[in-house]
Coordinates of C-alpha atoms and ligand atoms in Angstrom, one line a residue:
X1 CA 134.8 91.5 74.5
X2 CA 134.1 94.9 72.9
X3 CA 131.9 97.8 73.8
X4 CA 129.8 99.4 71.1
X5 CA 127.0 101.9 70.8
X6 CA 123.5 101.4 69.5
X7 CA 122.3 104.4 67.7
X8 CA 118.8 105.7 66.8
X9 CA 117.7 104.4 63.4
X10 CA 115.6 106.3 60.9
X11 CA 112.5 107.2 62.9
X12 CA 110.7 109.1 60.2
X13 CA 110.7 112.3 62.2
X14 CA 113.3 115.0 63.0
X15 CA 113.4 114.1 66.6
X16 CA 111.5 112.1 69.3
X17 CA 111.4 112.1 73.0
X18 CA 112.7 109.3 75.2
X19 CA 109.6 108.3 77.2
X20 CA 110.5 104.9 78.6
X21 CA 113.5 102.8 79.2
X22 CA 113.0 99.1 78.6
X23 CA 116.5 98.0 79.8
X24 CA 118.9 99.0 82.5
X25 CA 122.6 98.8 83.1
X26 CA 123.5 95.1 83.6
X27 CA 120.7 93.7 81.4
X28 CA 121.5 91.1 78.8
X29 CA 119.9 91.9 75.5
X30 CA 119.5 90.0 72.2
X31 CA 119.4 91.6 68.8
X32 CA 116.0 93.1 68.3
X33 CA 115.2 93.4 72.0
X34 CA 113.6 96.8 72.6
X35 CA 115.9 99.2 74.4
X36 CA 113.7 102.3 74.8
X37 CA 110.5 103.9 73.6
X38 CA 110.6 107.2 71.6
X39 CA 107.6 109.3 71.1
X40 CA 107.3 112.0 68.5
X41 CA 104.3 114.2 67.9
X42 CA 103.1 111.6 65.5
X43 CA 104.0 108.3 66.8
X44 CA 105.7 106.2 69.4
X45 CA 108.2 103.6 68.7
X46 CA 110.4 101.1 70.4
X47 CA 114.0 101.2 69.4
X48 CA 115.4 97.7 69.1
X49 CA 119.0 96.7 69.8
X50 CA 121.2 96.0 66.8
X51 CA 123.6 94.2 69.1
X52 CA 123.6 91.2 71.5
X53 CA 125.4 91.6 74.8
X54 CA 125.2 93.3 78.1
X55 CA 124.1 96.9 78.6
X56 CA 126.9 98.7 80.3
X57 CA 125.8 102.3 80.0
X58 CA 122.7 104.3 79.2
X59 CA 123.7 107.4 77.2
X60 CA 120.4 109.3 77.2
X61 CA 117.8 109.9 79.8
X62 CA 114.0 110.2 79.9
X63 CA 112.9 113.4 78.4
X64 CA 115.8 113.7 76.0
X65 CA 115.0 114.6 72.4
X66 CA 116.8 112.3 70.0
X67 CA 117.4 112.3 66.3
X68 CA 118.6 109.6 63.9
X69 CA 122.2 108.7 64.6
X70 CA 122.1 109.6 68.3
X71 CA 123.9 107.0 70.5
X72 CA 121.6 105.5 73.1
X73 CA 123.3 102.7 74.9
X74 CA 126.7 101.1 75.2
X75 CA 126.6 97.3 74.9
X76 CA 129.4 95.0 75.7
X77 CA 129.4 92.3 73.1
X78 CA 131.1 88.9 73.3
X79 CA 132.7 89.2 69.8
X80 CA 133.5 92.6 68.3
X81 CA 133.7 91.3 64.7
X82 CA 130.3 89.6 64.9
X83 CA 128.5 92.9 65.4
X84 CA 130.4 95.1 63.1
X85 CA 128.0 94.5 60.3
X86 CA 125.0 95.1 62.5
X87 CA 126.1 98.4 63.9
X88 CA 126.7 101.6 62.0
X89 CA 129.9 102.9 63.4
X90 CA 129.6 106.6 62.6
X91 CA 128.2 107.4 65.9
X92 CA 128.6 111.0 66.7
X93 CA 130.4 110.6 70.0
X94 CA 133.8 109.1 70.5
X95 CA 133.6 107.6 73.9
X96 CA 133.4 104.0 73.1
X97 CA 135.7 103.7 70.3
X98 CA 138.2 105.4 72.6
X99 CA 137.4 103.6 75.7
X100 CA 137.3 100.1 74.6
X101 CA 141.0 99.7 74.1
X102 CA 141.9 101.9 77.0
X103 CA 139.9 99.9 79.4
X104 CA 142.1 96.8 79.5
X105 CA 145.1 99.0 80.0
X106 CA 143.5 100.7 83.0
X107 CA 142.8 97.4 84.6
X108 CA 146.3 96.1 84.1
X109 CA 148.2 99.1 85.4
X110 CA 147.2 102.0 87.6
X111 CA 150.4 103.8 86.5
X112 CA 148.9 104.2 83.0
X113 CA 145.7 105.8 84.3
X114 CA 146.4 109.3 83.0
X115 CA 146.4 108.0 79.5
X116 CA 142.8 107.0 79.9
X117 CA 141.7 110.4 80.9
X118 CA 140.9 113.4 78.8
X119 CA 142.3 116.7 79.9
X120 CA 143.2 115.4 83.4
X121 CA 139.7 114.2 84.2
X122 CA 137.7 111.1 83.8
X123 CA 134.1 110.0 83.8
X124 CA 132.7 108.4 86.9
X125 CA 129.4 106.6 87.0
X126 CA 127.4 106.9 90.2
X127 CA 125.2 103.9 90.8
X128 CA 122.4 103.2 93.2
X129 CA 124.0 101.8 96.3
X130 CA 122.5 99.1 98.6
X131 CA 119.2 100.6 99.6
X132 CA 118.1 97.7 101.7
X133 CA 115.5 96.3 99.4
X134 CA 115.5 94.4 96.1
X135 CA 112.4 96.2 95.0
X136 CA 112.6 99.1 92.6
X137 CA 112.3 102.4 94.4
X138 CA 110.9 105.6 92.9
X139 CA 112.8 108.8 92.3
X140 CA 110.8 111.6 93.9
X141 CA 113.3 114.4 93.8
X142 CA 116.4 115.3 91.8
X143 CA 118.8 117.4 93.7
X144 CA 121.3 118.2 90.9
X145 CA 121.3 119.1 87.3
X146 CA 123.8 118.7 84.5
X147 CA 126.7 121.2 85.0
X148 CA 126.4 121.3 88.8
X149 CA 129.6 120.8 90.9
X150 CA 129.0 118.2 93.6
X151 CA 131.2 117.1 96.5
X152 CA 131.4 113.6 97.7
X153 CA 128.5 113.1 100.1
X154 CA 126.3 115.7 98.4
X155 CA 122.7 114.5 97.8
X156 CA 122.1 113.6 94.2
X157 CA 118.5 112.5 94.4
X158 CA 115.8 111.3 96.8
X159 CA 114.3 107.8 96.5
X160 CA 111.0 106.9 98.2
X161 CA 109.9 103.4 98.7
X162 CA 106.6 102.3 100.2
X163 CA 108.2 102.7 103.6
X164 CA 111.0 105.2 103.5
X165 CA 112.6 108.1 101.7
X166 CA 116.3 108.1 101.4
X167 CA 118.8 110.6 100.0
X168 CA 121.4 109.1 97.7
X169 CA 124.7 110.9 98.0
X170 CA 127.5 111.3 95.4
X171 CA 130.3 108.9 96.0
X172 CA 132.9 111.2 94.3
X173 CA 133.6 114.9 93.8
X174 CA 133.1 116.3 90.3
X175 CA 130.9 118.0 87.8
X176 CA 127.6 116.4 86.8
X177 CA 127.9 115.5 83.1
X178 CA 124.7 113.6 82.8
X179 CA 121.7 112.8 85.0
X180 CA 120.6 109.4 83.9
X181 CA 117.2 109.3 85.6
X182 CA 114.1 111.4 85.9
X183 CA 111.6 112.0 88.7
X184 CA 109.2 109.1 88.7
X185 CA 111.8 106.5 87.5
X186 CA 112.1 103.3 89.5
X187 CA 115.6 102.4 90.5
X188 CA 117.3 99.3 92.0
X189 CA 120.8 98.8 93.4
X190 CA 123.3 99.1 90.6
X191 CA 121.3 101.3 88.4
X192 CA 123.0 104.3 86.9
X193 CA 122.1 107.6 88.5
X194 CA 124.6 110.1 87.0
X195 CA 127.9 110.5 85.3
X196 CA 130.4 112.8 86.9
X197 CA 133.5 114.3 85.5
X198 CA 136.1 113.8 88.2
X199 CA 139.5 115.4 88.1
X200 CA 142.4 113.1 87.9
X201 CA 143.9 114.8 90.9
X202 CA 140.9 114.2 93.1
X203 CA 141.5 110.5 93.3
X204 CA 143.4 108.0 91.3
X205 CA 141.7 105.3 93.3
X206 CA 138.3 106.6 92.2
X207 CA 139.1 106.0 88.6
X208 CA 140.0 102.4 89.3
X209 CA 136.7 102.0 91.1
X210 CA 134.9 103.6 88.3
X211 CA 136.4 101.3 85.8
X212 CA 135.6 98.3 88.0
X213 CA 132.0 99.5 88.1
X214 CA 131.8 99.7 84.3
X215 CA 133.1 96.2 84.1
X216 CA 130.5 94.8 86.5
X217 CA 127.8 97.4 87.0
X218 CA 125.2 95.2 88.6
X219 CA 127.3 94.3 91.6
X220 CA 129.1 97.5 92.0
X221 CA 128.6 99.3 95.3
X222 CA 129.9 102.7 96.2
X223 CA 133.5 102.3 97.4
X224 CA 133.5 105.4 99.5
X225 CA 132.7 105.0 103.2
X226 CA 130.9 108.4 103.1
X227 CA 127.9 107.0 101.2
X228 CA 125.6 107.4 104.2
X229 CA 122.6 105.3 103.5
X230 CA 124.6 102.2 102.6
X231 CA 124.6 99.5 105.3
X232 CA 126.5 96.3 105.3
X233 CA 124.6 93.8 103.2
X234 CA 123.8 91.5 106.1
X235 CA 122.2 94.3 108.1
X236 CA 120.2 95.8 105.3
X237 CA 118.6 92.6 104.0
X238 CA 115.7 92.2 106.3
X239 CA 114.7 88.6 106.8
X240 CA 111.6 89.7 108.7
X241 CA 108.4 90.1 106.7
X242 CA 107.6 93.7 106.4
X243 CA 104.6 95.0 108.3
X244 CA 102.8 95.7 105.0
X245 CA 104.2 93.1 102.5
X246 CA 101.4 93.3 100.0
X247 CA 101.7 97.1 99.7
X248 CA 105.4 96.8 99.3
X249 CA 105.2 94.5 96.4
X250 CA 102.3 96.1 94.6
X251 CA 103.8 99.5 94.7
X252 CA 107.2 98.6 93.6
X253 CA 106.4 96.7 90.5
X254 CA 107.6 98.2 87.3
X255 CA 104.8 98.7 84.7
X256 CA 105.8 98.2 81.1
X257 CA 103.5 100.0 78.8
X258 CA 103.9 102.1 75.7
X259 CA 102.7 105.7 75.5
X260 CA 99.5 104.9 73.6
X261 CA 98.5 102.4 76.2
X262 CA 99.4 104.8 79.0
X263 CA 97.4 107.5 77.4
X264 CA 94.3 105.2 77.0
X265 CA 94.7 104.1 80.6
X266 CA 94.8 107.7 81.8
X267 CA 91.7 108.6 79.8
X268 CA 89.8 105.8 81.4
X269 CA 91.5 106.0 84.9
X270 CA 92.7 102.5 84.6
X271 CA 95.3 101.7 87.2
X272 CA 98.1 100.2 85.1
X273 CA 99.6 98.5 88.1
X274 CA 96.5 96.2 88.3
X275 CA 96.6 95.2 84.6
X276 CA 98.3 92.0 83.6
X277 CA 100.5 92.5 80.5
X278 CA 100.4 89.8 77.9
X279 CA 103.2 91.4 75.7
X280 CA 106.9 90.6 75.8
X281 CA 108.3 91.0 79.3
X282 CA 104.8 91.4 80.6
X283 CA 104.3 94.6 78.6
X284 CA 100.7 95.9 78.7
X285 CA 99.0 96.0 75.4
X286 CA 95.8 97.7 74.4
X287 CA 94.1 94.3 74.4
X288 CA 95.0 93.9 78.0
X289 CA 93.3 97.2 78.8
X290 CA 90.2 96.0 77.0
X291 CA 90.2 92.8 78.9
X292 CA 90.7 94.6 82.2
X293 CA 87.7 96.9 81.5
X294 CA 85.5 94.1 80.4
X295 CA 86.3 92.1 83.5
X296 CA 85.6 95.1 85.7
X297 CA 82.3 95.8 84.0
X298 CA 81.2 92.2 84.4
X299 CA 81.8 92.5 88.2
X300 CA 78.5 93.9 89.4
X301 CA 79.8 95.7 92.5
X302 CA 82.8 97.2 90.8
X303 CA 81.2 100.3 89.3
X304 CA 79.1 101.1 92.3
X305 CA 81.5 100.4 95.1
X306 CA 85.1 100.6 96.1
X307 CA 85.5 96.9 95.4
X308 CA 84.6 95.7 98.8
X309 CA 80.9 96.1 98.5
X310 CA 81.0 99.5 100.2
X311 CA 79.5 102.3 98.3
X312 CA 82.3 104.5 96.9
X313 CA 82.5 108.2 98.0
X314 CA 81.3 110.1 95.0
X315 CA 83.7 112.4 93.1
X316 CA 82.7 116.1 93.7
X317 CA 83.9 119.1 91.7
X318 CA 84.7 121.3 94.7
X319 CA 85.7 124.2 92.4
X320 CA 82.0 124.9 91.9
X321 CA 81.9 126.1 95.6
X322 CA 85.0 128.2 95.6
X323 CA 88.7 128.2 94.8
X324 CA 90.6 125.0 95.4
X325 CA 94.1 123.6 95.2
X326 CA 95.0 120.0 94.5
X327 CA 98.2 118.5 95.7
X328 CA 99.3 114.9 95.0
X329 CA 99.8 112.7 98.0
X330 CA 103.4 111.7 98.7
X331 CA 104.1 108.1 98.2
X332 CA 104.3 107.6 102.0
X333 CA 100.9 109.4 102.3
X334 CA 99.4 107.0 99.7
X335 CA 100.8 103.9 101.4
X336 CA 99.6 105.1 104.8
X337 CA 96.1 105.7 103.4
X338 CA 96.0 102.2 101.9
X339 CA 97.3 100.6 105.0
X340 CA 94.8 102.5 107.2
X341 CA 91.9 101.6 105.0
X342 CA 93.0 98.0 104.8
X343 CA 93.3 97.7 108.6
X344 CA 90.1 99.5 109.2
X345 CA 88.2 97.3 106.8
X346 CA 89.8 94.0 107.8
X347 CA 90.2 94.3 111.5
X348 CA 87.2 94.4 113.8
X349 CA 88.5 97.1 116.2
X350 CA 87.7 97.6 119.9
X351 CA 89.2 100.5 121.7
X352 CA 89.3 100.8 125.5
X353 CA 90.3 103.8 127.5
X354 CA 92.0 104.3 130.9
X355 CA 94.1 106.8 132.7
X356 CA 97.4 106.0 134.3
X357 CA 98.5 107.9 137.4
X358 CA 102.0 109.0 136.3
X359 CA 102.6 111.4 139.2
X360 CA 105.6 109.4 140.5
X361 CA 106.8 108.6 137.1
X362 CA 106.8 112.3 136.2
X363 CA 108.7 113.2 139.5
X364 CA 111.2 110.5 138.7
X365 CA 111.6 111.7 135.1
X366 CA 112.1 115.3 136.3
X367 CA 114.8 114.2 138.8
X368 CA 116.7 112.6 135.9
X369 CA 116.5 115.7 133.6
X370 CA 120.0 116.9 134.4
X371 CA 121.5 113.4 134.1
X372 CA 119.7 113.0 130.8
X373 CA 121.2 116.3 129.6
X374 CA 124.6 115.2 130.6
X375 CA 124.2 112.0 128.7
X376 CA 123.1 114.1 125.7
X377 CA 119.7 112.5 125.6
X378 CA 116.1 113.3 126.6
X379 CA 113.9 111.2 128.8
X380 CA 110.3 111.7 127.7
X381 CA 107.4 109.4 128.8
X382 CA 107.9 107.3 125.7
X383 CA 110.7 105.0 127.0
X384 CA 108.6 104.3 130.1
X385 CA 105.6 103.5 127.8
X386 CA 107.8 101.2 125.7
X387 CA 109.1 99.4 128.7
X388 CA 105.6 99.0 130.3
X389 CA 104.2 97.6 127.0
X390 CA 107.1 95.2 126.6
X391 CA 106.4 93.7 130.0
X392 CA 102.6 93.6 129.3
X393 CA 103.3 92.0 125.9
X394 CA 105.3 89.2 127.5
X395 CA 102.7 88.6 130.1
X396 CA 99.8 88.8 127.7
X397 CA 101.1 86.8 124.7
X398 CA 98.0 87.2 122.6
X399 CA 98.9 90.9 122.2
X400 CA 102.3 89.7 120.9
X401 CA 100.8 87.6 118.1
X402 CA 99.4 87.8 114.6
X403 CA 96.5 86.0 113.0
X404 CA 97.8 83.8 110.2
X405 CA 96.9 85.0 106.7
X406 CA 94.4 82.2 106.2
X407 CA 92.8 83.0 109.6
X408 CA 93.3 79.5 110.8
X409 CA 95.9 80.0 113.5
X410 CA 97.6 82.5 115.8
X411 CA 101.3 83.0 115.4
X412 CA 102.9 83.9 118.8
X413 CA 106.2 85.8 118.7
X414 CA 109.0 85.2 121.2
X415 CA 110.6 88.5 120.5
X416 CA 109.3 91.9 121.6
X417 CA 109.8 94.6 118.9
X418 CA 107.7 97.7 119.3
X419 CA 107.0 100.4 116.6
X420 CA 106.3 104.0 117.5
X421 CA 104.6 106.5 115.2
X422 CA 106.6 109.5 114.2
X423 CA 105.0 112.5 112.6
X424 CA 107.3 113.8 109.8
X425 CA 106.8 116.4 107.0
X426 CA 106.7 113.5 104.5
X427 CA 104.0 111.6 106.4
X428 CA 103.6 109.1 109.2
X429 CA 106.5 106.7 109.7
X430 CA 106.8 103.9 112.2
X431 CA 110.3 103.0 113.1
X432 CA 110.8 99.8 115.2
X433 CA 112.8 99.3 118.4
X434 CA 113.9 95.7 118.6
X435 CA 114.0 93.7 121.8
X436 CA 112.5 96.4 123.9
X437 CA 112.2 93.9 126.8
X438 CA 116.0 93.6 126.9
X439 CA 116.8 97.3 126.9
X440 CA 117.0 99.9 129.7
X441 CA 115.3 103.2 129.8
X442 CA 118.4 105.2 128.8
X443 CA 119.0 102.9 125.8
X444 CA 115.4 103.2 124.8
X445 CA 115.5 107.0 125.1
X446 CA 118.6 107.2 122.9
X447 CA 117.0 104.8 120.3
X448 CA 113.8 106.9 120.2
X449 CA 115.7 110.1 119.6
X450 CA 117.9 108.5 116.9
X451 CA 115.1 106.7 115.0
X452 CA 112.7 109.7 115.2
X453 CA 115.6 111.9 113.8
X454 CA 116.3 109.5 111.0
X455 CA 112.6 109.4 110.2
X456 CA 112.3 113.1 110.0
X457 CA 115.5 113.3 107.9
X458 CA 114.1 110.7 105.5
X459 CA 117.0 108.4 106.4
X460 CA 115.2 105.4 107.8
X461 CA 116.0 102.2 106.1
X462 CA 113.2 99.7 105.3
X463 CA 114.7 97.2 107.8
X464 CA 114.3 99.8 110.6
X465 CA 110.6 99.8 110.0
X466 CA 110.0 96.1 109.9
X467 CA 109.2 93.4 112.4
X468 CA 107.1 95.3 114.9
X469 CA 104.8 93.2 117.2
X470 CA 102.9 96.2 118.6
X471 CA 102.8 99.9 118.1
X472 CA 102.7 103.0 120.3
X473 CA 101.2 106.2 118.9
X474 CA 102.0 109.0 121.2
X475 CA 100.3 112.3 120.6
X476 CA 101.1 113.4 124.2
X477 CA 103.2 116.4 123.2
X478 CA 100.4 117.7 121.0
X479 CA 97.5 117.4 123.4
X480 CA 94.1 115.7 123.4
X481 CA 92.2 113.6 125.9
X482 CA 91.9 110.4 123.9
X483 CA 91.7 109.0 120.3
X484 CA 91.1 105.7 118.5
X485 CA 94.3 104.4 117.1
X486 CA 94.0 102.0 114.1
X487 CA 95.7 98.7 114.6
X488 CA 98.7 98.3 112.3
X489 CA 97.8 94.9 110.9
X490 CA 99.0 92.2 111.0
X491 CA 99.9 93.4 114.5
X492 CA 96.9 93.0 116.8
X493 CA 97.3 95.9 119.2
X494 CA 98.2 99.5 119.4
X495 CA 98.4 101.9 122.3
X496 CA 97.4 105.5 121.8
X497 CA 98.8 108.0 124.3
X498 CA 97.3 111.5 124.9
X499 CA 98.5 114.4 127.0
X500 CA 98.9 114.0 130.7
X501 CA 97.4 116.6 132.9
X502 CA 96.9 117.3 136.6
X503 CA 93.5 116.0 137.7
X504 CA 91.7 115.9 141.1
X505 CA 91.6 112.3 142.0
X506 CA 89.5 110.8 144.8
X507 CA 91.8 108.8 147.2
X508 CA 89.0 107.5 149.4
X509 CA 88.8 110.5 151.7
X510 CA 89.7 113.6 149.7
X511 CA 90.5 114.8 146.2
X512 CA 94.3 115.0 145.6
X513 CA 96.0 116.5 142.6
X514 CA 97.5 113.7 140.5
X515 CA 99.1 113.7 137.0
X516 CA 97.0 111.5 134.9
X517 CA 98.0 110.1 131.5
X518 CA 95.1 109.1 129.1
X519 CA 95.6 105.8 127.3
X520 CA 93.6 104.2 124.5
X521 CA 94.2 100.6 123.6
X522 CA 92.9 99.4 120.2
X523 CA 93.0 95.7 119.4
X524 CA 91.9 93.1 116.8
X525 CA 88.8 91.6 118.3
X526 CA 89.3 88.4 116.2
X527 CA 92.4 87.6 118.4
X528 CA 91.8 89.5 121.6
X529 CA 88.6 89.6 123.6
X530 CA 87.6 92.3 126.0
X531 CA 88.9 90.5 129.1
X532 CA 92.4 90.1 127.4
X533 CA 92.2 93.8 126.6
X534 CA 91.3 94.7 130.1
X535 CA 94.1 92.7 131.6
X536 CA 96.7 94.2 129.2
X537 CA 95.5 97.7 129.9
X538 CA 95.3 97.1 133.7
X539 CA 98.9 96.0 133.6
X540 CA 100.2 98.9 131.6
X541 CA 98.4 101.3 133.9
X542 CA 99.8 99.6 137.0
X543 CA 103.3 99.6 135.6
X544 CA 103.2 103.3 134.7
X545 CA 101.6 104.2 138.1
X546 CA 104.3 102.4 140.0
X547 CA 107.4 102.2 137.9
X548 CA 109.2 100.2 140.5
X549 CA 107.2 97.3 139.0
X550 CA 109.1 97.8 135.7
X551 CA 112.2 96.4 137.4
X552 CA 110.5 93.2 138.6
Ligands
LIG601 N1 101.9 114.1 128.1 C1 102.4 115.3 128.3 N2 103.6 115.7 127.8 C2 104.2 114.8 127.0 C3 103.7 113.6 126.7 C4 102.4 113.2 127.3 N3 101.8 112.1 127.0 N4 104.5 112.9 125.8 C5 105.5 113.7 125.6 N5 105.4 114.9 126.3 C6 106.3 116.0 126.4 C7 107.7 115.5 126.5 O1 108.1 115.2 127.8 C8 108.4 116.7 125.9 O2 108.5 117.7 126.9 P1 109.8 118.4 127.3 O3 110.5 118.9 126.1 O4 109.4 119.5 128.2 O5 110.6 117.3 128.0 C9 107.5 117.2 124.8 O6 106.2 116.6 125.1 C10 107.9 116.8 123.4 O7 108.1 115.4 123.4 P2 108.6 114.8 122.0 O8 107.6 114.7 121.0 O9 109.9 115.5 121.6 O10 109.1 113.3 122.4 P3 108.3 112.0 122.7 O11 109.3 111.0 123.1 O12 107.2 112.2 123.6 O13 107.7 111.6 121.3 C11 107.7 111.0 119.0 C12 108.5 111.3 120.2 C13 108.6 110.7 117.8 C14 106.7 109.9 119.2 C15 106.8 112.3 118.7 O14 107.7 113.4 118.4 C16 105.8 112.2 117.5 O15 106.2 112.3 116.4 N6 104.5 112.0 117.9 C17 103.5 111.9 116.9 C18 103.0 110.5 116.7 C19 101.8 110.5 115.8 O16 101.7 111.3 114.8 N7 100.8 109.6 116.1 C20 99.6 109.5 115.3 C21 99.6 108.3 114.6 S1 98.0 107.8 114.1 O17 97.6 109.0 113.1

């Protein structure tokens, strides 16, 4: 086994920019497989590998300007002699020629580590840890630049999937030598994020880990226990279908297309994610764009509608009316918009309204305020709502079901997981509390606080947002007398909660002041009829009005 670099060949230009990676660390490549795409002011070109083997390091990053002779990747080849002829060895950097022989020594003896280091320091590759999904996740923010000093645990970048944003921390302390990714890149577990220069003194163990990672980059996981978002594998691999599986897959797909194709797609507003590529590795070619446009033009409704037969909202140039600002939606914002529209268009909604008399509940809650403070938690109306809904979901199983994808059957769930909407600066997130029926009010209060905090800090893992049977959207703290919540399909029901207020209520002989909580229950009318809805709502109202019933 030997490690060797592939360098930029004669590209017919002084320099060209790296605009696309076609391989990642851990990929196996054959001679002539494309490694990356360079774009100069005159042309774009794919740089082929001159070696066969496994990619162990990417030496440049998107946006870098490269000239002939620049080293681009390190490839571990099975046979050093076989590749010598294929590879010009006068690469400008010395890392590989130095590292290849050193590596085996490092593995065999930790005592010899200092020999492997230059000037008392060594290079440490930071890889994407277990992020709870096998899908590629987009880099939305870089928190460090080359030259920065980072401490273990400092955030290096922020990843945002269809369902969550997460900060990826450094798993070692050192100076950033290289940032291997750019905003917009899609990363998976094991991908290289950055290379740090760590001092030998900081941790001998880290160097061993670093070398182990270089040996097997795809399976490497941060060794440090301080890598916050990493969960044990079993916990982070969610067996449950995500609430929006279609969105998850379509948004996370990697699109392979060259710059000319991307430019053409931009000019014609062609969504590359919807185009099938017929080139190598599914790469999208110009012909594929032509075929896509032809197919769209031959579909009569496509030009005049949003694809569902519904007339599209016309594009308006608002600047003709006054100054404007345009801000791109966050990924979570885009996914929310798609999900809302999908639910609204697919689910025949019915919403019914009622008020629960929560006078006693509020008195009980107030009496527990000090106890809650002592426990370090907060008892808002939400845990009571969760508990009441859990009871009603068990007693009204249709609300705890989903329509099968083919619409032929109803799938009843024997578990009671409830999502609750959290308003965060990044957008609306819906963490899920599992087995609500089996939990007490204090436990629910703590989980609400914890999950809402994680949501606001962009630290929710995908598994913490999956598997809900029903959703509660509580706008109570904000106000309002009622609203129409949109069902989070494939769930079939959602409870909207508005602000409680003291109202004069007729008790049969006089008006008495009672604290009334406005509720709005939306449901999928394909599964739930009005009588089912009425029964569910009546039960929730009864439970909240007399919380002793929650204990039955
Ligand atoms: N009526 C009156 N007061 C209410 C209330 C209600 N229905 N619900 C909560 N409150 C009170 C709480 O008791 C608390 O008061 P104190 O601080 O005096 O105890 C205060 O409002 C703030 O509550 P909270 O928001 O911190 O806690 P919560 O458990 O009620 O809600 C959460 C948590 C995460 C659901 C909420 O913060 C949130 O993000 N809501 C927005 C949900 C949303 O955006 N839904 C729309 C989705 S569809 O577009």
